mmCIF file of C-alpha atoms in Angstrom:
data_model
loop_
_atom_site.group_PDB
_atom_site.id
_atom_site.type_symbol
_atom_site.label_atom_id
_atom_site.label_comp_id
_atom_site.label_asym_id
_atom_site.label_seq_id
_atom_site.Cartn_x
_atom_site.Cartn_y
_atom_site.Cartn_z
ATOM 1 C CA MET A 156 22.846 46.867 87.478
ATOM 2 C CA TYR A 157 23.801 43.131 87.270
ATOM 3 C CA ASN A 158 24.172 43.592 83.299
ATOM 4 C CA GLN A 159 26.161 46.621 83.808
ATOM 5 C CA LYS A 160 28.647 44.747 86.098
ATOM 6 C CA ILE A 161 28.927 41.874 83.689
ATOM 7 C CA LYS A 162 29.743 44.391 80.788
ATOM 8 C CA LEU A 163 32.235 46.125 82.858
ATOM 9 C CA LEU A 164 33.881 42.720 83.609
ATOM 10 C CA LYS A 165 33.883 41.817 79.896
ATOM 11 C CA SER A 166 35.208 45.152 78.673
ATOM 12 C CA LYS A 167 38.861 44.952 80.149
ATOM 13 C CA ASP A 168 41.214 42.187 80.807
ATOM 14 C CA THR A 169 38.511 39.653 80.054
ATOM 15 C CA LEU A 170 40.735 36.533 80.304
ATOM 16 C CA GLN A 171 42.342 37.688 83.588
ATOM 17 C CA TRP A 172 39.074 38.589 85.184
ATOM 18 C CA TRP A 173 37.182 35.548 84.161
ATOM 19 C CA PHE A 174 39.976 33.583 85.588
ATOM 20 C CA LEU A 175 39.562 35.412 88.976
ATOM 21 C CA ILE A 176 35.943 34.775 88.842
ATOM 22 C CA LEU A 177 36.535 31.084 88.168
ATOM 23 C CA LEU A 178 39.011 31.085 91.136
ATOM 24 C CA LEU A 179 36.617 32.824 93.339
ATOM 25 C CA SER A 180 33.706 30.487 92.396
ATOM 26 C CA LEU A 181 35.672 27.502 93.057
ATOM 27 C CA THR A 182 36.457 28.886 96.517
ATOM 28 C CA LEU A 183 32.870 29.673 97.024
ATOM 29 C CA ALA A 184 31.781 26.196 95.977
ATOM 30 C CA SER A 185 34.093 24.863 98.709
ATOM 31 C CA CYS A 186 32.612 27.089 101.379
ATOM 32 C CA ALA A 187 29.548 26.714 103.599
ATOM 33 C CA GLY A 188 28.250 29.894 102.253
ATOM 34 C CA ILE A 189 28.341 33.754 102.571
ATOM 35 C CA LEU A 190 25.743 36.281 103.518
ATOM 36 C CA THR A 191 23.471 37.236 100.685
ATOM 37 C CA LYS A 192 22.481 40.803 99.999
ATOM 38 C CA SER A 193 18.907 40.248 101.521
ATOM 39 C CA GLN A 194 20.545 38.688 104.548
ATOM 40 C CA LEU A 195 22.640 41.606 105.069
ATOM 41 C CA THR A 196 19.608 43.890 104.477
ATOM 42 C CA GLU A 197 17.699 42.106 107.196
ATOM 43 C CA ILE A 198 20.685 42.435 109.609
ATOM 44 C CA LYS A 199 20.749 46.177 109.029
ATOM 45 C CA LYS A 200 17.045 46.560 109.452
ATOM 46 C CA PHE A 201 17.016 44.482 112.670
ATOM 47 C CA SER A 202 20.004 46.466 114.119
ATOM 48 C CA ALA A 203 18.484 49.829 113.464
ATOM 49 C CA ALA A 204 15.108 48.703 114.850
ATOM 50 C CA SER A 205 16.588 47.378 118.089
ATOM 51 C CA ASN A 206 19.013 50.259 118.486
ATOM 52 C CA ALA A 207 16.182 52.773 118.399
ATOM 53 C CA TYR A 208 13.858 50.414 120.529
ATOM 54 C CA SER A 209 16.118 49.974 123.608
ATOM 55 C CA GLU A 210 15.280 53.380 124.867
ATOM 56 C CA TYR A 211 11.439 53.097 124.887
ATOM 57 C CA PRO A 212 10.755 51.201 128.199
ATOM 58 C CA GLY A 213 13.002 53.507 130.191
ATOM 59 C CA THR A 214 11.296 56.517 128.591
ATOM 60 C CA VAL A 215 7.907 55.312 129.468
ATOM 61 C CA MET A 216 9.075 54.684 133.100
ATOM 62 C CA LYS A 217 10.762 58.022 133.603
ATOM 63 C CA THR A 218 7.760 59.917 132.250
ATOM 64 C CA HIS A 219 5.590 58.030 134.629
ATOM 65 C CA ALA A 220 7.981 59.042 137.415
ATOM 66 C CA GLY A 221 7.510 62.644 136.452
ATOM 67 C CA LEU A 222 3.741 62.279 136.395
ATOM 68 C CA SER A 223 3.840 60.607 139.869
ATOM 69 C CA LEU A 224 5.785 63.660 141.293
ATOM 70 C CA ASN A 225 3.353 66.173 139.857
ATOM 71 C CA ASN A 226 0.317 64.310 141.285
ATOM 72 C CA GLN A 227 2.038 64.402 144.607
ATOM 73 C CA LEU A 228 2.495 68.216 144.333
ATOM 74 C CA THR A 229 -1.287 68.592 143.574
ATOM 75 C CA ASN A 230 -1.856 67.017 146.860
ATOM 76 C CA ALA A 231 0.583 69.287 148.507
ATOM 77 C CA SER A 232 -1.083 72.347 147.108
ATOM 78 C CA GLU A 233 -4.273 71.609 148.889
ATOM 79 C CA SER A 234 -2.898 70.479 152.191
ATOM 80 C CA LYS A 235 -4.547 71.948 155.226
ATOM 81 C CA ASN A 236 -1.233 72.658 156.890
ATOM 82 C CA GLY A 237 2.341 73.578 155.753
ATOM 83 C CA GLU A 238 3.912 70.444 157.354
ATOM 84 C CA THR A 239 1.667 68.108 155.457
ATOM 85 C CA ALA A 240 2.275 70.075 152.360
ATOM 86 C CA LEU A 241 6.122 69.655 152.701
ATOM 87 C CA LYS A 242 5.712 66.029 153.487
ATOM 88 C CA ASN A 243 3.809 65.570 150.203
ATOM 89 C CA ILE A 244 6.543 67.318 148.271
ATOM 90 C CA TYR A 245 9.324 65.142 149.835
ATOM 91 C CA LYS A 246 7.103 62.110 149.292
ATOM 92 C CA GLY A 247 6.871 63.101 145.584
ATOM 93 C CA ILE A 248 10.673 63.558 145.175
ATOM 94 C CA GLU A 249 11.320 60.281 146.807
ATOM 95 C CA LYS A 250 8.825 58.515 144.502
ATOM 96 C CA LYS A 251 10.350 60.112 141.446
ATOM 97 C CA ASN A 252 13.745 59.154 142.482
ATOM 98 C CA LYS A 253 12.730 55.640 143.168
ATOM 99 C CA TYR A 254 10.866 55.039 139.821
ATOM 100 C CA ASN A 255 13.789 56.650 137.954
ATOM 101 C CA LYS A 256 16.301 54.260 139.453
ATOM 102 C CA LEU A 257 14.041 51.361 138.367
ATOM 103 C CA ALA A 258 13.791 53.088 134.917
ATOM 104 C CA ASP A 259 17.654 53.197 134.770
ATOM 105 C CA ARG A 260 17.856 49.427 135.608
ATOM 106 C CA ALA A 261 15.485 48.784 132.781
ATOM 107 C CA ASP A 262 17.456 51.002 130.314
ATOM 108 C CA LYS A 263 20.596 49.240 131.306
ATOM 109 C CA ALA A 264 19.014 45.844 130.653
ATOM 110 C CA CYS A 265 17.496 46.926 127.405
ATOM 111 C CA GLU A 266 20.863 48.286 126.274
ATOM 112 C CA ILE A 267 21.887 44.763 125.629
ATOM 113 C CA LEU A 268 19.816 44.981 122.431
ATOM 114 C CA LYS A 269 22.281 47.827 121.309
ATOM 115 C CA SER A 270 25.235 45.562 122.051
ATOM 116 C CA TYR A 271 23.603 42.675 120.225
ATOM 117 C CA SER A 272 22.812 44.540 117.185
ATOM 118 C CA SER A 273 26.278 46.322 116.980
ATOM 119 C CA ILE A 274 28.075 43.089 117.029
ATOM 120 C CA LEU A 275 25.712 41.683 114.433
ATOM 121 C CA GLN A 276 26.575 44.739 112.411
ATOM 122 C CA LYS A 277 30.307 44.406 112.801
ATOM 123 C CA LEU A 278 30.097 40.774 111.970
ATOM 124 C CA SER A 279 28.354 41.582 108.711
ATOM 125 C CA SER A 280 30.585 44.452 107.745
ATOM 126 C CA ASP A 281 33.375 44.587 105.294
ATOM 127 C CA GLN A 282 35.794 45.963 107.787
ATOM 128 C CA TYR A 283 37.812 42.949 108.226
ATOM 129 C CA ILE A 284 38.676 42.506 104.535
ATOM 130 C CA ASN A 285 39.185 46.313 104.054
ATOM 131 C CA ASP A 286 41.805 46.243 106.716
ATOM 132 C CA THR A 287 43.976 44.072 104.361
ATOM 133 C CA GLN A 288 43.669 46.422 101.442
ATOM 134 C CA ALA A 289 46.761 48.658 102.178
ATOM 135 C CA SER A 290 49.197 45.699 102.712
ATOM 136 C CA LEU A 291 48.009 43.805 99.570
ATOM 137 C CA GLU A 292 48.324 46.902 97.687
ATOM 138 C CA LYS A 293 51.886 47.370 98.844
ATOM 139 C CA LEU A 294 52.636 43.693 97.927
ATOM 140 C CA GLY A 295 51.375 44.249 94.516
ATOM 141 C CA LYS A 296 53.419 47.432 93.940
ATOM 142 C CA SER A 297 56.621 45.762 95.241
ATOM 143 C CA LEU A 298 55.885 42.816 92.785
ATOM 144 C CA ASP A 299 55.558 45.264 89.962
ATOM 145 C CA LYS A 300 58.527 47.264 90.812
ATOM 146 C CA SER A 301 60.809 44.238 91.070
ATOM 147 C CA ILE A 302 59.458 42.879 87.718
ATOM 148 C CA GLY A 303 60.334 46.263 86.179
ATOM 149 C CA GLU A 304 63.784 46.220 87.727
ATOM 150 C CA TYR A 305 64.337 42.674 86.359
ATOM 151 C CA ASN A 306 63.124 43.640 82.821
ATOM 152 C CA LYS A 307 65.569 46.632 82.875
ATOM 153 C CA LEU A 308 68.535 44.429 84.044
ATOM 154 C CA SER A 309 67.878 41.529 81.710
ATOM 155 C CA ASN A 310 66.409 43.417 78.819
ATOM 156 C CA SER A 311 63.143 41.274 79.179
ATOM 157 C CA SER A 312 59.816 42.428 78.535
ATOM 158 C CA PHE A 313 57.632 40.387 81.217
ATOM 159 C CA SER A 314 54.495 42.159 81.844
ATOM 160 C CA THR A 315 53.846 43.115 85.447
ATOM 161 C CA PHE A 316 51.423 40.886 87.335
ATOM 162 C CA GLY A 317 51.618 42.337 90.954
ATOM 163 C CA GLY A 318 48.101 43.799 90.594
ATOM 164 C CA ILE A 319 46.530 40.410 89.510
ATOM 165 C CA ILE A 320 48.381 38.614 92.414
ATOM 166 C CA ALA A 321 47.122 41.221 94.989
ATOM 167 C CA ALA A 322 43.529 41.107 93.445
ATOM 168 C CA THR A 323 43.460 37.383 93.524
ATOM 169 C CA LEU A 324 44.786 37.274 97.191
ATOM 170 C CA ARG A 325 42.055 39.729 98.107
ATOM 171 C CA GLY A 326 39.419 37.804 96.416
ATOM 172 C CA VAL A 327 40.345 34.510 98.196
ATOM 173 C CA ALA A 328 40.823 36.259 101.621
ATOM 174 C CA SER A 329 37.458 38.088 101.084
ATOM 175 C CA ILE A 330 35.533 34.706 100.444
ATOM 176 C CA TYR A 331 37.231 32.948 103.406
ATOM 177 C CA ILE A 332 36.479 35.728 105.844
ATOM 178 C CA LYS A 333 32.827 36.215 104.448
ATOM 179 C CA THR A 334 32.296 32.385 105.031
ATOM 180 C CA GLU A 335 33.653 32.787 108.637
ATOM 181 C CA GLN A 336 31.343 35.810 109.214
ATOM 182 C CA HIS A 337 28.188 33.903 107.755
ATOM 183 C CA LYS A 338 28.913 31.013 110.255
ATOM 184 C CA ALA A 339 29.448 33.387 113.201
ATOM 185 C CA ILE A 340 26.176 35.345 112.454
ATOM 186 C CA LYS A 341 24.242 32.233 111.907
ATOM 187 C CA LYS A 342 25.292 30.789 115.271
ATOM 188 C CA ALA A 343 24.685 34.055 117.101
ATOM 189 C CA VAL A 344 21.171 34.585 115.653
ATOM 190 C CA ASN A 345 20.156 31.099 116.128
ATOM 191 C CA GLU A 346 21.300 31.118 119.901
ATOM 192 C CA ALA A 347 19.900 34.518 120.510
ATOM 193 C CA ASP A 348 16.479 33.998 118.997
ATOM 194 C CA PRO A 349 14.787 32.427 122.220
ATOM 195 C CA MET A 350 16.545 35.074 124.378
ATOM 196 C CA ILE A 351 15.158 37.974 122.132
ATOM 197 C CA GLU A 352 11.752 36.265 122.370
ATOM 198 C CA ASP A 353 12.126 36.253 126.234
ATOM 199 C CA LEU A 354 13.303 39.755 126.325
ATOM 200 C CA SER A 355 10.492 41.199 124.276
ATOM 201 C CA ALA A 356 7.844 39.228 126.172
ATOM 202 C CA SER A 357 9.268 40.598 129.593
ATOM 203 C CA ILE A 358 9.283 44.201 128.172
ATOM 204 C CA ILE A 359 5.541 43.666 126.948
ATOM 205 C CA LYS A 360 4.720 42.407 130.468
ATOM 206 C CA LEU A 361 6.331 45.392 132.015
ATOM 207 C CA LEU A 362 4.468 47.816 129.651
ATOM 208 C CA ASP A 363 1.261 46.066 130.392
ATOM 209 C CA LEU A 364 1.410 47.289 134.032
ATOM 210 C CA TYR A 365 1.222 50.789 132.638
ATOM 211 C CA VAL A 366 -1.478 50.372 129.955
ATOM 212 C CA GLY A 367 -3.060 47.145 129.290
ATOM 213 C CA GLU A 368 -4.808 43.940 130.284
ATOM 214 C CA ASP A 369 -2.928 43.465 133.343
ATOM 215 C CA GLY A 370 -5.331 45.574 135.489
ATOM 216 C CA ALA A 371 -2.838 47.729 137.339
ATOM 217 C CA GLN A 372 -3.511 50.443 134.698
ATOM 218 C CA ILE A 373 -0.694 52.640 136.265
ATOM 219 C CA ILE A 374 -1.073 55.547 133.852
ATOM 220 C CA GLN A 375 -4.945 55.471 133.800
ATOM 221 C CA SER A 376 -4.922 55.685 137.634
ATOM 222 C CA GLU A 377 -2.523 58.671 137.457
ATOM 223 C CA LYS A 378 -4.909 60.358 135.146
ATOM 224 C CA GLU A 379 -7.882 59.794 137.196
ATOM 225 C CA ASP A 380 -6.057 61.014 140.400
ATOM 226 C CA LEU A 381 -5.328 64.345 138.576
ATOM 227 C CA GLU A 382 -8.922 64.512 137.132
ATOM 228 C CA ASN A 383 -10.418 63.849 140.698
ATOM 229 C CA TRP A 384 -8.023 66.568 142.215
ATOM 230 C CA TYR A 385 -8.920 69.016 139.567
ATOM 231 C CA LYS A 386 -12.817 68.383 139.940
ATOM 232 C CA ASP A 387 -12.517 68.651 143.701
ATOM 233 C CA ALA A 388 -9.938 71.326 144.417
ATOM 234 C CA GLY A 389 -7.834 72.385 141.254
ATOM 235 C CA HIS A 390 -10.573 74.043 139.461
ATOM 236 C CA LYS A 391 -10.784 76.627 142.243
ATOM 237 C CA GLN A 392 -7.329 77.717 141.628
ATOM 238 C CA PRO A 393 -6.005 80.289 138.979
ATOM 239 C CA LEU A 394 -6.127 79.889 135.272
ATOM 240 C CA SER A 395 -2.508 78.908 135.086
ATOM 241 C CA THR A 396 -3.407 75.669 137.243
ATOM 242 C CA THR A 397 -6.210 74.811 134.583
ATOM 243 C CA GLN A 398 -3.649 75.335 131.718
ATOM 244 C CA TRP A 399 -1.191 73.202 133.580
ATOM 245 C CA VAL A 400 -3.653 70.482 134.122
ATOM 246 C CA ALA A 401 -4.520 70.666 130.365
ATOM 247 C CA LYS A 402 -0.947 70.123 129.611
ATOM 248 C CA GLU A 403 -0.589 67.351 131.970
ATOM 249 C CA LEU A 404 -3.576 65.557 130.543
ATOM 250 C CA GLU A 405 -2.260 65.847 127.028
ATOM 251 C CA ALA A 406 1.184 64.355 128.183
ATOM 252 C CA ILE A 407 -0.698 61.442 129.745
ATOM 253 C CA ASP A 408 -2.511 60.765 126.727
ATOM 254 C CA ASN A 409 0.731 60.846 124.713
ATOM 255 C CA LEU A 410 2.313 58.503 127.175
ATOM 256 C CA ILE A 411 -0.607 56.041 126.609
ATOM 257 C CA LEU A 412 0.112 56.262 122.909
ATOM 258 C CA LEU A 413 3.902 55.739 123.514
ATOM 259 C CA VAL A 414 3.195 52.678 125.639
ATOM 260 C CA ASN A 415 0.873 51.146 123.053
ATOM 261 C CA LYS A 416 3.297 51.879 120.262
ATOM 262 C CA SER A 417 6.301 50.475 122.358
ATOM 263 C CA LYS A 418 4.341 47.225 122.866
ATOM 264 C CA ILE A 419 3.663 46.842 119.023
ATOM 265 C CA ALA A 420 7.337 47.723 118.608
ATOM 266 C CA ALA A 421 8.465 44.986 120.992
ATOM 267 C CA THR A 422 6.398 42.389 119.071
ATOM 268 C CA ASN A 423 7.784 43.597 115.946
ATOM 269 C CA LEU A 424 11.317 43.417 117.118
ATOM 270 C CA ARG A 425 10.697 39.727 118.127
ATOM 271 C CA ASP A 426 9.136 39.078 114.736
ATOM 272 C CA ALA A 427 12.051 40.959 112.870
ATOM 273 C CA HIS A 428 14.538 38.621 114.691
ATOM 274 C CA LYS A 429 12.541 35.621 113.662
ATOM 275 C CA THR A 430 12.575 36.716 110.066
ATOM 276 C CA LEU A 431 16.313 37.188 110.415
ATOM 277 C CA LEU A 432 16.717 33.798 111.753
ATOM 278 C CA THR A 433 14.634 32.212 108.865
ATOM 279 C CA LYS A 434 16.580 34.172 106.320
ATOM 280 C CA ILE A 435 20.100 33.240 107.819
ATOM 281 C CA GLN A 436 19.085 29.539 108.155
ATOM 282 C CA LYS A 437 17.500 29.235 104.654
ATOM 283 C CA LYS A 438 19.270 26.909 102.349
ATOM 284 C CA THR A 439 20.648 28.567 99.209
ATOM 285 C CA ASP A 440 18.272 28.690 96.367
ATOM 286 C CA LEU A 441 18.635 30.033 92.991
ATOM 287 C CA LYS A 442 17.693 33.672 93.884
ATOM 288 C CA ASP A 443 20.316 33.402 96.672
ATOM 289 C CA SER A 444 22.952 32.136 94.323
ATOM 290 C CA ILE A 445 22.323 34.986 92.058
ATOM 291 C CA GLU A 446 22.770 37.333 95.109
ATOM 292 C CA ILE A 447 25.967 35.501 96.090
ATOM 293 C CA ILE A 448 27.153 35.917 92.614
ATOM 294 C CA GLU A 449 26.410 39.585 92.813
ATOM 295 C CA ILE A 450 28.298 39.816 96.039
ATOM 296 C CA LEU A 451 31.206 38.060 94.282
ATOM 297 C CA ILE A 452 31.051 40.512 91.336
ATOM 298 C CA ASP A 453 31.181 43.275 93.923
ATOM 299 C CA ASP A 454 34.393 41.554 95.438
ATOM 300 C CA VAL A 455 35.837 41.223 91.980
ATOM 301 C CA GLU A 456 35.187 44.935 91.303
ATOM 302 C CA ALA A 457 36.847 45.773 94.602
ATOM 303 C CA ALA A 458 39.824 43.458 93.817
ATOM 304 C CA LYS A 459 40.015 45.218 90.322
ATOM 305 C CA ASP A 460 39.943 48.491 91.925
ATOM 306 C CA LEU A 461 42.936 47.481 93.779
ATOM 307 C CA LYS A 462 44.717 46.139 90.723
ATOM 308 C CA ASP A 463 43.915 49.390 88.883
ATOM 309 C CA LYS A 464 45.294 51.377 91.817
ATOM 310 C CA ILE A 465 48.502 49.355 91.743
ATOM 311 C CA GLU A 466 48.961 49.657 88.111
ATOM 312 C CA GLY A 467 48.477 53.419 88.327
ATOM 313 C CA MET B 5 -0.252 37.696 147.159
ATOM 314 C CA ALA B 6 -1.234 36.560 143.732
ATOM 315 C CA ASN B 7 -1.409 38.839 140.903
ATOM 316 C CA THR B 8 -5.269 38.803 140.892
ATOM 317 C CA GLU B 9 -5.516 39.510 144.591
ATOM 318 C CA LYS B 10 -2.929 42.421 144.190
ATOM 319 C CA ILE B 11 -5.080 43.805 141.525
ATOM 320 C CA ALA B 12 -8.320 43.530 143.618
ATOM 321 C CA VAL B 13 -6.509 45.309 146.525
ATOM 322 C CA LEU B 14 -5.251 47.947 144.087
ATOM 323 C CA LYS B 15 -8.858 48.560 142.782
ATOM 324 C CA LEU B 16 -10.208 48.866 146.414
ATOM 325 C CA ILE B 17 -7.386 51.333 147.357
ATOM 326 C CA ARG B 18 -8.063 53.493 144.474
ATOM 327 C CA GLU B 19 -11.890 53.551 145.084
ATOM 328 C CA LEU B 20 -11.159 54.643 148.689
ATOM 329 C CA LYS B 21 -8.799 57.230 147.482
ATOM 330 C CA LYS B 22 -11.423 58.731 145.317
ATOM 331 C CA GLU B 23 -13.820 58.884 148.168
ATOM 332 C CA VAL B 24 -11.344 60.392 150.597
ATOM 333 C CA GLN B 25 -10.124 63.008 147.819
ATOM 334 C CA GLY B 26 -13.803 64.302 147.607
ATOM 335 C CA LEU B 27 -14.080 64.429 151.390
ATOM 336 C CA LYS B 28 -10.758 66.081 152.152
ATOM 337 C CA SER B 29 -11.227 68.765 149.460
ATOM 338 C CA ASP B 30 -14.334 69.969 151.249
ATOM 339 C CA ASP B 31 -13.242 73.017 153.138
ATOM 340 C CA ALA B 32 -16.206 72.666 155.447
ATOM 341 C CA ASN B 33 -15.357 69.106 156.706
ATOM 342 C CA PRO B 34 -13.926 69.198 160.066
ATOM 343 C CA SER B 35 -12.023 66.065 159.590
ATOM 344 C CA ALA B 36 -10.185 67.217 156.445
ATOM 345 C CA GLY B 37 -6.766 67.156 158.211
ATOM 346 C CA GLU B 38 -7.321 63.521 159.272
ATOM 347 C CA LEU B 39 -8.650 62.532 155.910
ATOM 348 C CA GLU B 40 -5.488 63.847 154.445
ATOM 349 C CA THR B 41 -3.495 61.456 156.454
ATOM 350 C CA VAL B 42 -5.661 58.625 155.515
ATOM 351 C CA PHE B 43 -5.197 59.656 151.825
ATOM 352 C CA MET B 44 -1.492 59.503 152.391
ATOM 353 C CA ILE B 45 -1.671 56.093 153.801
ATOM 354 C CA LEU B 46 -3.793 54.855 150.997
ATOM 355 C CA ASP B 47 -1.375 56.416 148.376
ATOM 356 C CA ASP B 48 1.672 54.739 150.161
ATOM 357 C CA LEU B 49 -0.104 51.270 149.887
ATOM 358 C CA GLU B 50 -0.873 51.830 146.326
ATOM 359 C CA ASP B 51 2.667 53.036 145.566
ATOM 360 C CA GLU B 52 4.084 49.919 147.335
ATOM 361 C CA ILE B 53 2.056 47.396 145.358
ATOM 362 C CA ILE B 54 2.717 49.376 141.982
ATOM 363 C CA TYR B 55 6.591 49.620 142.735
ATOM 364 C CA ASN B 56 6.862 45.825 143.668
ATOM 365 C CA ALA B 57 5.014 44.805 140.402
ATOM 366 C CA LEU B 58 7.247 47.108 138.404
ATOM 367 C CA GLU B 59 10.430 45.831 140.028
ATOM 368 C CA GLU B 60 9.412 42.155 139.499
ATOM 369 C CA ARG B 61 8.996 42.959 135.681
ATOM 370 C CA VAL B 62 12.309 44.851 135.475
ATOM 371 C CA GLN B 63 14.048 41.917 137.243
ATOM 372 C CA GLU B 64 12.563 39.576 134.497
ATOM 373 C CA ILE B 65 13.931 41.928 131.896
ATOM 374 C CA GLU B 66 17.314 41.902 133.537
ATOM 375 C CA ASN B 67 17.213 38.075 133.628
ATOM 376 C CA ALA B 68 16.356 37.781 129.937
ATOM 377 C CA SER B 69 19.132 40.313 129.081
ATOM 378 C CA THR B 70 21.730 38.422 131.003
ATOM 379 C CA LYS B 71 21.250 35.409 129.004
ATOM 380 C CA LEU B 72 21.925 37.285 125.874
ATOM 381 C CA ILE B 73 25.293 38.531 127.186
ATOM 382 C CA SER B 74 26.866 35.044 126.582
ATOM 383 C CA VAL B 75 25.732 35.088 122.901
ATOM 384 C CA ILE B 76 27.310 38.658 122.516
ATOM 385 C CA THR B 77 30.489 37.652 124.190
ATOM 386 C CA GLU B 78 30.957 34.694 121.874
ATOM 387 C CA ALA B 79 30.173 36.818 118.752
ATOM 388 C CA LYS B 80 32.785 39.359 120.000
ATOM 389 C CA ASN B 81 35.312 36.832 120.349
ATOM 390 C CA LYS B 82 34.710 35.559 116.859
ATOM 391 C CA SER B 83 34.972 39.148 115.585
ATOM 392 C CA ALA B 84 38.198 39.441 117.246
ATOM 393 C CA GLU B 85 39.403 36.059 115.594
ATOM 394 C CA LEU B 86 38.494 37.607 112.281
ATOM 395 C CA ASP B 87 40.419 40.759 112.987
ATOM 396 C CA GLU B 88 43.297 38.411 113.918
ATOM 397 C CA ILE B 89 43.059 36.855 110.409
ATOM 398 C CA ALA B 90 42.909 40.172 108.789
ATOM 399 C CA LYS B 91 46.188 41.082 110.705
ATOM 400 C CA LYS B 92 47.798 37.775 109.724
ATOM 401 C CA ILE B 93 46.992 38.396 106.053
ATOM 402 C CA ASN B 94 48.592 41.972 106.383
ATOM 403 C CA LYS B 95 51.587 40.354 108.109
ATOM 404 C CA VAL B 96 52.062 37.787 105.409
ATOM 405 C CA ALA B 97 51.600 40.456 102.632
ATOM 406 C CA GLU B 98 54.190 42.874 104.431
ATOM 407 C CA VAL B 99 56.757 39.986 104.776
ATOM 408 C CA LEU B 100 56.265 38.979 101.209
ATOM 409 C CA SER B 101 56.640 42.740 100.115
ATOM 410 C CA LYS B 102 59.810 43.036 102.103
ATOM 411 C CA LEU B 103 61.180 39.653 100.610
ATOM 412 C CA VAL B 104 60.369 40.861 97.012
ATOM 413 C CA ASP B 105 62.118 44.213 97.810
ATOM 414 C CA ILE B 106 65.276 42.324 99.081
ATOM 415 C CA ALA B 107 65.321 39.977 96.118
ATOM 416 C CA SER B 108 64.887 42.940 93.720
ATOM 417 C CA LYS B 109 67.861 44.721 95.503
ATOM 418 C CA ALA B 110 70.078 41.774 95.559
ATOM 419 C CA ALA B 111 69.330 41.177 91.938
ATOM 420 C CA SER B 112 70.633 44.848 90.992
ATOM 421 C CA PHE B 113 73.957 43.985 92.652
ATOM 422 C CA ILE B 114 74.402 40.880 90.533
#
């Protein structure tokens, strides 16, 4: 890939393009640094993981709220009188609503991870420099047009250079913007790291209440309540009740799995951010320099596309 | 109440609930109605302890997420700055294009 890019650059307008690379390299040398491809990959990986993760704690809480209502309904089904049965139903609904509201609060708090990952993605995107493409293209075309007219009027034969000017401007702007992007991401990731650590620890502590060392064992307790009810009363009811209990027990086991996976994912999320921080903070070594040059070549190619477009 | 005490109370309530569940389900038990009321009280107590513990943890998550807001706001401001730089580049390029066009038209009149 790298060799192909080099070949491509050697094939056409060699002198002009090496001049452009030299110019961009000089600009790069004067800059604090730009994001390497592996840093960009790390940001994308973290963003995808945190986006998906933000919904897990709320899902666990809402599933538990549903289980809680169902257990209350089992109590209602064996009540000795209608009034107590109805009381149990309303209590179940109230419990479910109460727990769902709490889940909504957790969801809202965890959504911050989505906002964080989306701003990291935006800061690492090419959007800023791509936004300048159209106006630079227009500038290049105007220059070429005026050179053409000048040649016609003065019987001269100056070659057009609008494309080169536009491409060079794009290259310089790109390096400047990318340096600023790198600085902003480095700062954000550095400052956010202890907060992400806190957030994932708090999420794990919450999930521990459902399944884990904490001792509250909320889900296990709901399971035991259902099992006890079935042993004492439920088994006397029609087959449909037994089928419902089987489904419910399966759902509880799946919820236990979800809690355990969510806890592992919260740890991974914290670790992924730590990896991102390490990669972002790492001083440029030879491998990174090659990556930076590859990005630079990508920029040169993008600039060349602009030049080719202008020159038709 | 400390966390270990809460857990101990929770365990006790659950054990009692299990006992009462067995007794109230016995159709021959003449106190089944009263036992049902006891079961509901125990259930309410268990629910209160669980809800409070969950709320405490959700509050911790909310506190942790609030701290992150300042970082996000700052990053969003930086992103807006970069948008502004791109806009300025556009503006400069547009002005230069217009100047070139004007110069070119002026030259054709001379």
